[in-house]
Amino acid sequence: MGLLESLRNLFSGPDTGFDVEELARRLGMDVEALRAVRVEYDEFNVPKRSGGKRRISAPSDDLKALQRRILRKLLARLKAHPAATGFECGHSIVTNARHHAGQAVVVRMDLEDFFPSIRGGRVREYFRIIGWNRKASALLAVLTTHRGGLPQGAPTSPRLSNLVNRRLDARLSGYADRNGARYSRYADDLTFSFAEDDPAGVRTFIAMARLIVQDEGYRVHRRKKFYVRRRHQQQRVTGLVVNETVQLPRKTRRRLRAIAHHLATGREATLTPVQLAGWHALRDMIARQRAF
């Protein structure tokens, strides 16, 4: 039986799975209280570091509290694909970057409108696949989506984005393995790296990876955030340099040393002592995690 036939049987066959009553029990609520939660969001824009604006949909206090319950009681123990490193326990920007350290070629792709592109239907289907019946799955989808997709601002969205995209990660990881490449995903940031610099092979790989991404319902930024770097260039993954080992960019390291000197000598600095301590904590974390 093929995948499509299996899914068709799952969604059109008998309505098996855990029901709304079981959902309420696991969340520690009455069914009436669960159904009474109003799905309300406060929407606003925040500036992106790269320019433009990011749309934030912040759930109301009651909805946010319920989403946190869903996250803690239903989603926390479920496993995402190993290639998904963003928002995952035991992972960081360092563990994501070190996977690509010392490679001949590093390729990065950024997915457009990542959270909104994860449609409510996919979220509902995921809940069906993990064992909830149609009504419970529909209710869970209503409680965790907004305007037809995952809302950027809901506590459940980061975890769901990894769980729902297990097939995307499996397809890209499998394709990378078959072609001698490495793959990881940190939220909407896809990274591939190659031990050998075969320009024609890299171009073919990129074209196929784009097709897989499009087949999974996403769009890749064509120019703004598409990135191919070779050994003679500075290779960055999640903001960290990976040419030899994982470290902060040289420009950042020099800036931090200058700021530390200014603060130590009583001169004006662009960071406060608390902010500088935060950067030093990041530097220490990189030193600890890059050797694992």
PDB file of N, CA and C in Angstrom, residues 117-119 122 212-219:
ATOM      1  N   SER A 117       3.489  29.426   5.939  1.00  0.00           N
ATOM      2  CA  SER A 117       3.402  28.428   4.871  1.00  0.00           C
ATOM      3  C   SER A 117       3.072  27.036   5.378  1.00  0.00           C
ATOM      4  N   ILE A 118       3.165  26.815   6.684  1.00  0.00           N
ATOM      5  CA  ILE A 118       2.775  25.525   7.269  1.00  0.00           C
ATOM      6  C   ILE A 118       1.278  25.599   7.511  1.00  0.00           C
ATOM      7  N   ARG A 119       0.510  25.100   6.558  1.00  0.00           N
ATOM      8  CA  ARG A 119      -0.928  25.324   6.525  1.00  0.00           C
ATOM      9  C   ARG A 119      -1.667  24.506   7.578  1.00  0.00           C
ATOM     10  N   ARG A 122      -2.179  20.742   7.079  1.00  0.00           N
ATOM     11  CA  ARG A 122      -1.037  19.877   7.398  1.00  0.00           C
ATOM     12  C   ARG A 122      -0.952  19.641   8.900  1.00  0.00           C
ATOM     13  N   ILE A 212      12.579  19.644  -4.166  1.00  0.00           N
ATOM     14  CA  ILE A 212      12.036  18.970  -2.976  1.00  0.00           C
ATOM     15  C   ILE A 212      11.339  19.987  -2.076  1.00  0.00           C
ATOM     16  N   VAL A 213      11.972  21.121  -1.860  1.00  0.00           N
ATOM     17  CA  VAL A 213      11.390  22.169  -1.026  1.00  0.00           C
ATOM     18  C   VAL A 213      10.059  22.638  -1.601  1.00  0.00           C
ATOM     19  N   GLN A 214      10.018  22.863  -2.898  1.00  0.00           N
ATOM     20  CA  GLN A 214       8.777  23.308  -3.541  1.00  0.00           C
ATOM     21  C   GLN A 214       7.699  22.238  -3.462  1.00  0.00           C
ATOM     22  N   ASP A 215       8.091  20.982  -3.612  1.00  0.00           N
ATOM     23  CA  ASP A 215       7.137  19.886  -3.520  1.00  0.00           C
ATOM     24  C   ASP A 215       6.524  19.786  -2.125  1.00  0.00           C
ATOM     25  N   GLU A 216       7.255  20.246  -1.116  1.00  0.00           N
ATOM     26  CA  GLU A 216       6.753  20.240   0.258  1.00  0.00           C
ATOM     27  C   GLU A 216       5.977  21.508   0.601  1.00  0.00           C
ATOM     28  N   GLY A 217       5.785  22.385  -0.379  1.00  0.00           N
ATOM     29  CA  GLY A 217       4.925  23.544  -0.169  1.00  0.00           C
ATOM     30  C   GLY A 217       5.616  24.833   0.227  1.00  0.00           C
ATOM     31  N   TYR A 218       6.930  24.939   0.007  1.00  0.00           N
ATOM     32  CA  TYR A 218       7.668  26.139   0.404  1.00  0.00           C
ATOM     33  C   TYR A 218       8.318  26.811  -0.798  1.00  0.00           C
ATOM     34  N   ARG A 219       8.725  28.057  -0.599  1.00  0.00           N
ATOM     35  CA  ARG A 219       9.471  28.814  -1.606  1.00  0.00           C
ATOM     36  C   ARG A 219      10.823  29.195  -1.021  1.00  0.00           C
TER      37      ARG A 219
END
